[in-house]
Tab-separated table of C-alpha atoms and ligand atoms in Angstrom:
chain	number	residue	atom	x	y	z
A	295	MET	CA	0.000	0.000	0.000
A	296	SER	CA	1.413	3.400	-0.880
A	297	GLY	CA	2.552	5.534	1.997
A	298	GLY	CA	3.217	2.461	4.180
A	299	ASN	CA	5.508	2.905	7.158
A	300	GLY	CA	6.977	-0.528	7.562
A	301	ASN	CA	4.306	-1.851	9.883
A	302	GLY	CA	1.784	-2.171	7.037
A	303	ARG	CA	-0.233	0.864	8.126
A	304	PRO	CA	-0.875	3.722	5.670
A	305	GLU	CA	0.941	6.942	6.488
A	306	LYS	CA	-2.177	8.960	7.333
A	307	LEU	CA	-3.127	6.456	10.046
A	308	ARG	CA	0.290	6.480	11.715
A	309	GLY	CA	0.169	7.358	15.376
A	310	TYR	CA	-3.401	6.132	15.908
A	311	SER	CA	-3.894	3.306	18.397
A	312	ALA	CA	-6.109	0.389	17.471
A	313	TRP	CA	-8.673	1.692	19.961
A	314	SER	CA	-8.629	5.143	18.392
A	315	LEU	CA	-9.095	3.660	14.910
A	316	LEU	CA	-12.037	1.605	16.140
A	317	ARG	CA	-13.627	4.670	17.771
A	318	ARG	CA	-13.224	6.709	14.587
A	319	GLY	CA	-14.673	3.859	12.519
A	320	LEU	CA	-17.731	3.675	14.762
A	321	THR	CA	-18.317	7.402	15.242
A	322	HIS	CA	-17.194	8.495	11.748
A	323	GLU	CA	-15.174	11.213	13.479
A	324	ASP	CA	-12.920	13.026	10.939
A	325	TRP	CA	-14.663	11.368	8.002
A	326	PRO	CA	-15.183	13.959	5.276
A	327	ARG	CA	-18.588	13.948	3.579
A	328	ALA	CA	-18.430	12.319	0.144
A	329	TRP	CA	-20.520	15.121	-1.331
A	330	ARG	CA	-21.708	18.419	0.108
A	331	GLU	CA	-25.125	19.741	1.015
A	332	HIS	CA	-26.200	23.069	-0.479
A	333	GLU	CA	-29.013	25.557	-0.247
A	334	LEU	CA	-31.384	25.112	-3.173
A	335	ARG	CA	-30.681	27.922	-5.640
A	336	SER	CA	-33.588	29.735	-7.242
A	337	SER	CA	-32.117	29.070	-10.682
A	338	TYR	CA	-29.755	26.591	-12.335
A	339	ASP	CA	-28.498	26.260	-15.905
A	340	ALA	CA	-29.748	22.667	-15.925
A	341	VAL	CA	-31.779	20.507	-13.571
A	342	ILE	CA	-31.466	16.725	-13.637
A	343	ILE	CA	-34.354	14.832	-12.056
A	344	GLY	CA	-33.237	11.518	-10.522
A	345	GLY	CA	-30.211	10.838	-8.313
A	346	GLY	CA	-29.431	7.401	-9.684
A	347	VAL	CA	-26.462	6.378	-11.787
A	348	HIS	CA	-27.884	8.001	-14.951
A	349	GLY	CA	-28.602	11.388	-13.378
A	350	LEU	CA	-25.349	11.522	-11.438
A	351	ALA	CA	-23.233	10.381	-14.381
A	352	THR	CA	-24.867	13.033	-16.562
A	353	ALA	CA	-24.058	15.701	-13.965
A	354	TYR	CA	-20.477	14.444	-13.704
A	355	TYR	CA	-19.775	14.512	-17.466
A	356	LEU	CA	-21.707	17.768	-17.945
A	357	ALA	CA	-19.511	19.498	-15.379
A	358	ARG	CA	-16.256	17.732	-16.222
A	359	ASP	CA	-16.409	17.644	-20.026
A	360	HIS	CA	-18.673	20.584	-20.905
A	361	GLY	CA	-17.827	23.038	-18.139
A	362	MET	CA	-21.472	23.398	-17.032
A	363	ARG	CA	-21.237	23.725	-13.266
A	364	ASN	CA	-24.389	25.590	-12.253
A	365	ILE	CA	-26.398	22.374	-12.351
A	366	ALA	CA	-28.519	20.472	-9.860
A	367	VAL	CA	-29.429	16.828	-9.407
A	368	LEU	CA	-32.768	16.454	-7.600
A	369	GLU	CA	-33.469	13.185	-5.821
A	370	LYS	CA	-36.764	12.670	-4.028
A	371	ALA	CA	-35.301	10.149	-1.552
A	372	TYR	CA	-31.601	9.324	-1.258
A	373	VAL	CA	-28.876	8.938	-3.848
A	374	GLY	CA	-28.947	5.459	-5.420
A	375	GLY	CA	-32.156	4.453	-3.619
A	376	GLY	CA	-34.086	3.571	-6.802
A	377	GLY	CA	-33.132	1.187	-9.586
A	378	SER	CA	-29.422	1.940	-9.119
A	379	GLY	CA	-29.475	0.270	-5.707
A	380	ARG	CA	-31.942	-2.436	-6.657
A	381	ASN	CA	-30.343	-4.269	-9.558
A	382	THR	CA	-28.042	-7.260	-9.900
A	383	ALA	CA	-25.090	-5.203	-11.173
A	384	ILE	CA	-24.483	-7.228	-14.339
A	385	LEU	CA	-22.489	-5.556	-17.115
A	386	ARG	CA	-22.355	-6.787	-20.700
A	387	SER	CA	-22.652	-5.604	-24.301
A	388	ASN	CA	-23.746	-8.785	-26.124
A	389	TYR	CA	-26.937	-7.266	-27.510
A	390	LEU	CA	-28.816	-8.090	-30.697
A	391	THR	CA	-28.988	-4.850	-32.672
A	392	PRO	CA	-25.890	-3.003	-33.956
A	393	GLU	CA	-27.186	0.173	-32.237
A	394	GLY	CA	-27.513	-1.651	-28.916
A	395	VAL	CA	-24.155	-3.445	-29.139
A	396	ARG	CA	-22.255	-0.223	-29.962
A	397	PHE	CA	-23.961	1.651	-27.149
A	398	TYR	CA	-23.455	-0.931	-24.389
A	399	ASP	CA	-19.904	-1.621	-25.566
A	400	ARG	CA	-19.051	2.038	-24.960
A	401	SER	CA	-20.462	1.608	-21.452
A	402	VAL	CA	-18.315	-1.461	-20.758
A	403	LYS	CA	-15.264	0.502	-21.975
A	404	LEU	CA	-16.117	3.401	-19.652
A	405	TYR	CA	-16.632	0.959	-16.768
A	406	GLU	CA	-13.174	-0.505	-17.444
A	407	HIS	CA	-11.618	2.863	-16.549
A	408	LEU	CA	-14.197	4.090	-14.096
A	409	ALA	CA	-12.302	3.331	-10.887
A	410	ALA	CA	-9.344	5.363	-12.168
A	411	ASP	CA	-11.573	8.148	-13.543
A	412	LEU	CA	-13.519	8.549	-10.312
A	413	ASN	CA	-10.643	7.622	-7.983
A	414	PHE	CA	-13.073	5.221	-6.336
A	415	ASN	CA	-12.896	1.443	-6.399
A	416	VAL	CA	-16.021	0.262	-8.224
A	417	MET	CA	-14.866	-3.376	-8.161
A	418	PHE	CA	-15.601	-4.177	-11.802
A	419	SER	CA	-14.880	-7.866	-12.259
A	420	GLN	CA	-14.817	-8.925	-15.928
A	421	ARG	CA	-15.430	-12.566	-15.181
A	422	GLY	CA	-17.362	-13.461	-18.336
A	423	HIS	CA	-21.065	-13.828	-19.011
A	424	LEU	CA	-22.843	-16.975	-20.215
A	425	THR	CA	-26.355	-17.012	-21.671
A	426	LEU	CA	-27.558	-20.601	-21.831
A	427	ALA	CA	-29.596	-22.022	-24.706
A	428	HIS	CA	-31.998	-24.847	-23.877
A	429	ASN	CA	-33.644	-25.172	-27.278
A	430	ASP	CA	-32.913	-24.713	-30.983
A	431	ALA	CA	-34.617	-21.323	-31.190
A	432	SER	CA	-32.431	-19.898	-28.392
A	433	LEU	CA	-29.320	-21.384	-29.975
A	434	ARG	CA	-30.204	-19.690	-33.248
A	435	THR	CA	-30.574	-16.339	-31.465
A	436	MET	CA	-27.175	-16.881	-29.764
A	437	HIS	CA	-25.553	-17.383	-33.186
A	438	TRP	CA	-27.293	-14.264	-34.481
A	439	ARG	CA	-26.078	-12.220	-31.503
A	440	THR	CA	-22.537	-13.575	-31.908
A	441	GLU	CA	-22.412	-12.426	-35.523
A	442	VAL	CA	-23.759	-8.948	-34.699
A	443	ASN	CA	-21.339	-8.687	-31.743
A	444	LYS	CA	-18.336	-9.683	-33.844
A	445	LEU	CA	-19.200	-7.124	-36.506
A	446	GLN	CA	-19.027	-4.482	-33.756
A	447	ASP	CA	-15.745	-5.913	-32.451
A	448	VAL	CA	-17.362	-7.243	-29.294
A	449	ASP	CA	-16.014	-10.532	-27.977
A	450	SER	CA	-18.777	-13.200	-28.058
A	451	GLU	CA	-18.946	-16.796	-29.220
A	452	VAL	CA	-21.279	-19.757	-29.053
A	453	ILE	CA	-19.811	-22.600	-27.009
A	454	GLY	CA	-20.964	-26.170	-26.378
A	455	PRO	CA	-21.765	-28.091	-23.184
A	456	ASP	CA	-18.188	-29.361	-22.636
A	457	ARG	CA	-16.721	-25.881	-22.580
A	458	ILE	CA	-19.632	-24.664	-20.436
A	459	ALA	CA	-18.873	-27.414	-17.908
A	460	GLU	CA	-15.232	-26.273	-17.758
A	461	LEU	CA	-16.299	-22.699	-17.057
A	462	VAL	CA	-19.032	-23.581	-14.559
A	463	PRO	CA	-18.444	-27.036	-13.072
A	464	TYR	CA	-21.540	-26.754	-10.870
A	465	LEU	CA	-23.913	-26.527	-13.850
A	466	ASP	CA	-25.761	-29.695	-14.743
A	467	VAL	CA	-24.906	-30.081	-18.439
A	468	SER	CA	-26.110	-33.669	-18.695
A	469	ASP	CA	-29.006	-34.519	-20.998
A	470	GLU	CA	-30.903	-35.984	-18.060
A	471	THR	CA	-32.378	-32.631	-17.080
A	472	ARG	CA	-35.779	-31.142	-17.829
A	473	TYR	CA	-34.129	-28.274	-19.735
A	474	PRO	CA	-30.912	-29.692	-21.234
A	475	ILE	CA	-28.193	-27.129	-21.997
A	476	LEU	CA	-27.497	-27.227	-25.745
A	477	GLY	CA	-24.969	-24.390	-25.806
A	478	ALA	CA	-24.360	-20.859	-24.612
A	479	LEU	CA	-23.435	-17.404	-25.777
A	480	TYR	CA	-20.122	-16.738	-24.028
A	481	HIS	CA	-19.170	-13.081	-23.613
A	482	PRO	CA	-15.796	-12.742	-21.812
A	483	PRO	CA	-15.887	-8.929	-21.231
A	484	GLY	CA	-19.146	-9.175	-19.249
A	485	GLY	CA	-19.142	-9.296	-15.470
A	486	ILE	CA	-20.349	-7.616	-12.324
A	487	VAL	CA	-19.616	-4.367	-10.537
A	488	ARG	CA	-20.295	-2.943	-7.057
A	489	HIS	CA	-23.379	-0.845	-7.816
A	490	ASP	CA	-23.302	1.345	-4.679
A	491	ALA	CA	-19.692	2.258	-5.372
A	492	VAL	CA	-20.551	3.352	-8.911
A	493	VAL	CA	-23.313	5.631	-7.612
A	494	TRP	CA	-21.208	7.055	-4.789
A	495	GLY	CA	-18.227	7.531	-7.109
A	496	TYR	CA	-20.296	9.516	-9.623
A	497	ALA	CA	-21.942	11.550	-6.843
A	498	ARG	CA	-18.543	12.415	-5.400
A	499	GLY	CA	-17.156	13.225	-8.845
A	500	ALA	CA	-20.125	15.430	-9.763
A	501	ASP	CA	-19.734	17.265	-6.457
A	502	VAL	CA	-15.998	17.809	-6.993
A	503	HIS	CA	-16.751	19.383	-10.377
A	504	GLY	CA	-19.304	21.749	-8.847
A	505	ALA	CA	-22.714	20.119	-9.340
A	506	HIS	CA	-25.251	20.449	-6.497
A	507	ILE	CA	-26.823	17.193	-5.334
A	508	HIS	CA	-30.116	17.713	-3.493
A	509	GLN	CA	-31.546	14.668	-1.732
A	510	GLN	CA	-35.071	14.668	-0.225
A	511	THR	CA	-36.060	17.058	-3.000
A	512	GLU	CA	-39.131	15.920	-4.858
A	513	VAL	CA	-40.247	17.402	-8.166
A	514	THR	CA	-43.952	18.204	-8.033
A	515	GLY	CA	-44.350	20.022	-11.337
A	516	ILE	CA	-42.546	21.165	-14.484
A	517	ASP	CA	-43.248	24.655	-15.826
A	518	VAL	CA	-43.633	24.970	-19.581
A	519	SER	CA	-44.408	28.213	-21.341
A	520	GLY	CA	-44.669	28.791	-25.083
A	521	GLY	CA	-43.544	25.229	-25.795
A	522	ARG	CA	-40.357	25.405	-23.720
A	523	VAL	CA	-39.300	24.534	-20.214
A	524	THR	CA	-38.955	27.420	-17.779
A	525	GLY	CA	-38.571	25.727	-14.408
A	526	VAL	CA	-39.393	22.949	-11.991
A	527	GLN	CA	-41.544	22.995	-8.866
A	528	THR	CA	-40.235	21.069	-5.881
A	529	ASN	CA	-41.236	20.401	-2.282
A	530	ARG	CA	-38.517	22.947	-1.383
A	531	GLY	CA	-39.575	25.689	-3.789
A	532	ARG	CA	-39.391	26.642	-7.460
A	533	ILE	CA	-36.235	26.521	-9.566
A	534	ALA	CA	-36.008	28.520	-12.783
A	535	THR	CA	-34.116	26.633	-15.491
A	536	PRO	CA	-34.066	26.379	-19.301
A	537	VAL	CA	-32.965	22.713	-19.320
A	538	VAL	CA	-34.539	19.744	-17.521
A	539	LEU	CA	-33.536	16.098	-17.856
A	540	ASN	CA	-35.872	13.347	-16.726
A	541	ALA	CA	-33.439	10.612	-15.606
A	542	THR	CA	-35.864	8.716	-13.411
A	543	ALA	CA	-36.810	5.059	-13.377
A	544	GLY	CA	-40.151	3.787	-12.174
A	545	TRP	CA	-41.710	7.226	-12.302
A	546	SER	CA	-40.450	8.277	-15.727
A	547	SER	CA	-43.878	8.511	-17.330
A	548	LEU	CA	-45.289	10.495	-14.383
A	549	ILE	CA	-42.435	13.024	-14.532
A	550	SER	CA	-42.743	13.358	-18.318
A	551	ASP	CA	-46.497	13.891	-17.947
A	552	MET	CA	-45.685	16.966	-15.823
A	553	ALA	CA	-44.139	18.517	-18.949
A	554	GLY	CA	-47.043	17.309	-21.106
A	555	VAL	CA	-44.945	14.647	-22.872
A	556	ALA	CA	-46.463	11.148	-23.043
A	557	MET	CA	-44.049	8.217	-22.735
A	558	PRO	CA	-44.756	4.798	-24.282
A	559	VAL	CA	-43.684	3.073	-21.080
A	560	GLN	CA	-45.218	0.452	-18.822
A	561	THR	CA	-43.833	-0.076	-15.319
A	562	SER	CA	-43.356	-3.509	-13.760
A	563	PRO	CA	-41.560	-4.692	-10.625
A	564	LEU	CA	-38.389	-6.782	-10.872
A	565	GLN	CA	-37.334	-8.923	-7.918
A	566	ALA	CA	-33.959	-10.308	-6.919
A	567	ALA	CA	-32.507	-12.155	-3.943
A	568	VAL	CA	-29.210	-12.935	-2.291
A	569	THR	CA	-27.980	-15.999	-0.376
A	570	GLU	CA	-25.703	-16.415	2.582
A	571	PRO	CA	-22.017	-16.076	1.616
A	572	VAL	CA	-20.077	-19.202	0.670
A	573	ARG	CA	-16.571	-19.849	-0.638
A	574	PRO	CA	-15.991	-18.620	-4.189
A	575	PHE	CA	-17.028	-21.296	-6.702
A	576	LEU	CA	-18.798	-19.387	-9.478
A	577	ASP	CA	-16.637	-17.055	-11.487
A	578	THR	CA	-18.873	-16.278	-14.439
A	579	VAL	CA	-22.343	-14.772	-14.679
A	580	VAL	CA	-24.884	-17.425	-15.720
A	581	VAL	CA	-28.175	-16.493	-17.392
A	582	SER	CA	-30.994	-18.679	-18.608
A	583	GLY	CA	-33.761	-16.939	-20.534
A	584	THR	CA	-35.863	-20.088	-20.723
A	585	LEU	CA	-35.721	-20.558	-16.951
A	586	HIS	CA	-36.094	-16.817	-16.255
A	587	VAL	CA	-33.055	-16.746	-13.997
A	588	TYR	CA	-29.542	-15.274	-13.661
A	589	VAL	CA	-26.926	-16.106	-11.065
A	590	SER	CA	-23.613	-14.544	-10.063
A	591	GLN	CA	-21.379	-14.657	-6.999
A	592	THR	CA	-20.260	-11.413	-5.405
A	593	ASP	CA	-16.803	-10.729	-4.019
A	594	ARG	CA	-18.327	-11.269	-0.574
A	595	GLY	CA	-19.330	-14.799	-1.575
A	596	GLU	CA	-23.105	-14.293	-1.747
A	597	LEU	CA	-25.013	-15.663	-4.711
A	598	VAL	CA	-27.208	-13.046	-6.364
A	599	PHE	CA	-30.311	-14.413	-8.099
A	600	GLY	CA	-32.552	-12.460	-10.434
A	601	ALA	CA	-35.600	-13.224	-12.534
A	602	SER	CA	-37.782	-11.618	-15.201
A	603	VAL	CA	-40.067	-8.731	-14.345
A	604	ASP	CA	-43.250	-9.635	-12.500
A	605	PRO	CA	-45.991	-10.430	-15.026
A	606	PHE	CA	-48.111	-7.349	-14.217
A	607	ALA	CA	-47.748	-3.566	-14.310
A	608	SER	CA	-47.399	-2.059	-10.836
A	609	TYR	CA	-45.562	0.545	-8.764
A	610	SER	CA	-45.404	-1.822	-5.806
A	611	MET	CA	-41.948	-2.812	-4.589
A	612	ARG	CA	-42.939	-5.724	-2.371
A	613	GLY	CA	-41.199	-9.052	-2.490
A	614	SER	CA	-43.357	-12.126	-3.028
A	615	LEU	CA	-43.262	-15.768	-2.037
A	616	GLU	CA	-44.077	-16.747	-5.646
A	617	PHE	CA	-40.803	-15.158	-6.699
A	618	THR	CA	-38.789	-16.955	-4.007
A	619	GLU	CA	-40.319	-20.322	-4.853
A	620	GLY	CA	-39.884	-19.782	-8.569
A	621	ILE	CA	-36.284	-18.653	-8.371
A	622	ALA	CA	-35.282	-21.472	-6.022
A	623	GLY	CA	-36.793	-24.039	-8.382
A	624	HIS	CA	-35.115	-22.558	-11.442
A	625	VAL	CA	-31.690	-22.214	-9.830
A	626	LEU	CA	-31.860	-25.846	-8.725
A	627	GLU	CA	-32.742	-26.971	-12.262
A	628	LEU	CA	-29.387	-25.478	-13.290
A	629	MET	CA	-27.249	-26.207	-10.220
A	630	PRO	CA	-28.808	-28.968	-8.097
A	631	ALA	CA	-25.808	-28.919	-5.743
A	632	LEU	CA	-27.025	-25.611	-4.284
A	633	HIS	CA	-30.038	-27.180	-2.591
A	634	ARG	CA	-28.748	-26.463	0.912
A	635	MET	CA	-28.034	-22.779	0.428
A	636	ARG	CA	-30.194	-20.310	2.328
A	637	LEU	CA	-31.645	-17.107	0.944
A	638	LEU	CA	-30.836	-14.125	3.153
A	639	ARG	CA	-32.953	-11.361	1.659
A	640	GLN	CA	-34.850	-10.261	-1.414
A	641	TRP	CA	-35.667	-6.893	-2.911
A	642	SER	CA	-37.599	-5.347	-5.736
A	643	GLY	CA	-37.210	-2.404	-8.090
A	644	LEU	CA	-39.292	-0.792	-10.817
A	645	CYS	CA	-38.627	-1.230	-14.518
A	646	ASP	CA	-39.988	1.055	-17.221
A	647	MET	CA	-40.458	-1.126	-20.278
A	648	THR	CA	-40.758	0.346	-23.781
A	649	PRO	CA	-42.433	-1.445	-26.709
A	650	ASP	CA	-39.102	-2.312	-28.405
A	651	TYR	CA	-37.017	-2.938	-25.235
A	652	SER	CA	-34.651	-0.073	-26.070
A	653	PRO	CA	-34.374	3.133	-24.018
A	654	ILE	CA	-35.766	6.555	-24.878
A	655	MET	CA	-33.029	9.197	-24.925
A	656	GLY	CA	-32.766	12.744	-26.191
A	657	PRO	CA	-34.937	15.820	-26.817
A	658	THR	CA	-38.742	15.876	-26.688
A	659	PRO	CA	-41.316	18.107	-28.393
A	660	VAL	CA	-41.004	20.497	-25.403
A	661	GLU	CA	-37.884	22.597	-25.945
A	662	GLY	CA	-35.371	22.174	-23.157
A	663	PHE	CA	-37.062	19.030	-21.789
A	664	TYR	CA	-34.936	15.919	-22.324
A	665	VAL	CA	-35.437	12.287	-21.353
A	666	ASP	CA	-33.175	9.383	-20.460
A	667	VAL	CA	-35.798	6.792	-19.551
A	668	GLY	CA	-37.351	3.437	-20.457
A	669	TRP	CA	-34.510	1.377	-19.110
A	670	GLY	CA	-36.410	-1.836	-18.489
A	671	THR	CA	-34.151	-4.288	-16.661
A	672	TYR	CA	-30.883	-3.087	-18.243
A	673	GLY	CA	-30.376	0.484	-17.042
A	674	PHE	CA	-27.555	0.070	-14.582
A	675	LYS	CA	-25.083	-1.254	-17.126
A	676	ALA	CA	-25.768	1.794	-19.321
A	677	GLY	CA	-25.092	4.405	-16.626
A	678	PRO	CA	-21.699	5.648	-17.858
A	679	VAL	CA	-22.493	5.822	-21.576
A	680	SER	CA	-25.881	7.383	-20.891
A	681	GLY	CA	-24.284	10.001	-18.671
A	682	GLU	CA	-21.676	10.783	-21.293
A	683	ALA	CA	-24.198	10.939	-24.138
A	684	MET	CA	-26.893	12.870	-22.257
A	685	ALA	CA	-24.307	15.383	-21.057
A	686	ALA	CA	-23.344	16.028	-24.692
A	687	CYS	CA	-27.005	16.259	-25.626
A	688	LEU	CA	-27.835	18.765	-22.866
A	689	ALA	CA	-24.746	20.866	-23.583
A	690	THR	CA	-25.304	21.079	-27.354
A	691	GLY	CA	-29.059	20.521	-27.664
A	692	LYS	CA	-28.419	17.636	-30.092
A	693	PRO	CA	-28.233	13.879	-29.404
A	694	PRO	CA	-24.783	12.492	-30.236
A	695	GLU	CA	-24.612	9.739	-32.864
A	696	ILE	CA	-24.355	6.926	-30.301
A	697	ILE	CA	-27.920	7.585	-29.055
A	698	SER	CA	-29.451	8.940	-32.249
A	699	SER	CA	-31.497	5.738	-32.787
A	700	PHE	CA	-33.060	5.890	-29.325
A	701	GLY	CA	-35.105	9.078	-29.778
A	702	LEU	CA	-38.768	9.353	-28.794
A	703	ASP	CA	-39.650	10.119	-32.419
A	704	ARG	CA	-38.948	6.486	-33.430
A	705	PHE	CA	-42.378	5.525	-32.099
A	706	LEU	CA	-43.915	7.887	-34.657
A	707	SER	CA	-41.644	7.014	-37.562
A	708	GLY	CA	-41.723	3.262	-36.861
A	709	ARG	CA	-37.919	2.958	-36.796
A	710	LEU	CA	-37.930	0.728	-33.703
A	711	VAL	CA	-34.742	-0.812	-32.280
A	712	GLY	CA	-36.001	-4.296	-31.388
A	713	GLU	CA	-33.896	-5.644	-28.519
A	714	LYS	CA	-36.370	-8.111	-27.079
A	715	GLY	CA	-34.154	-11.082	-27.961
A	716	ALA	CA	-31.199	-9.816	-25.933
A	717	ALA	CA	-32.342	-7.076	-23.572
A	718	ALA	CA	-33.032	-9.211	-20.558
A	719	VAL	CA	-33.952	-12.682	-19.445
A	720	GLY	CA	-37.165	-14.477	-20.030
A	721	HIS	CA	-38.683	-12.501	-22.864
B	1060	LIG	O1	-29.851	-7.176	-19.083
B	1060	LIG	O2	-28.073	-8.185	-18.290
B	1060	LIG	C1	-29.256	-7.808	-18.195
B	1060	LIG	C2	-29.963	-8.040	-16.938
B	1060	LIG	C3	-29.479	-8.652	-15.854
B	1060	LIG	C4	-30.475	-8.624	-14.932
B	1060	LIG	C5	-31.547	-8.012	-15.459
B	1060	LIG	N1	-31.221	-7.649	-16.705
């Protein structure tokens, strides 16, 4: 460790007794705040609604790369308390459309350097990502995705059961199972990240570059006059601003309605669960669309299990026994040896699904009102590239090429970007 003094202790901790270190750890004495609190200004050059990874990353790149510092991020609860803290932290770029592959690949590249950029360890582990095929139709889609991925220079290949068994010895690849594994799409650059660290790192970075982060600040209205945005109403007062970005998840259609812009979005809950920690044995991410399940092991040893969205539209974030029973059954179909593991907790988040399973990003018919919404079950992995692209869009008024296919106008023109075959599990 740099700054060591021979007894293994970093220089800044020299002279502290073990007792003193323990006291400081428990009381947080001398701990600087990661980001500051500010009075709410009566005007900002831009207001970003939503303090998740998308909103914070946008603020960070807007301030760092475009020199816009009089900006605010408004979060109705606490930073990272929505979808950014309620996902399974899987990163990958093995999508089906060229637009999707290019976009998510840029995100993976940004994630690769994020710890250095933010000076914050986000624990990105590129351990590889396997999407299992249990029938001929899935195998065909895996081949299709491989070809599209390769054309975009993204590392993906279809592998057979023997290679799968080498990568994940605990998987049952025999043909004795109810859903035999015929092959898999293997994507080595995929992996997992520590989602809280990503959110905190962006919040800290945005703060360092001058952005104001306001927690407990709920938007209650958006002022529009003569077809353009003039301000936002909040539970702490009005803010005048010419630029507003809706970077919310779960409530994206409600926020857009405040500006009079309808979103083709339906909201459904997505549940996930985590087990007790065990020794590391699973060093790839395993996904089965047919079984509606994905499994990874965190650096703490817990297994993280996720499923498809609940089969109904709702704003409820309650866990259900149906989910727990379903996920346990599906995990055991894949890895019977896990039958003695215990689930520790489960959680739920809200997913805004669009008709083509691609996001909605860019300007809207209301001048100055922008959206970065419709993230379904795949928003967390897109945080960095969305922040970078939306920052460019807000600063220049024009969507950069990398998001030009994801505009709201595609639902009028019919130029949809169909990602259903690769966007998530179980569709
Ligand atoms: O799109 O990779 C994905 C994903 C993982 C969990 C939910 N969606």
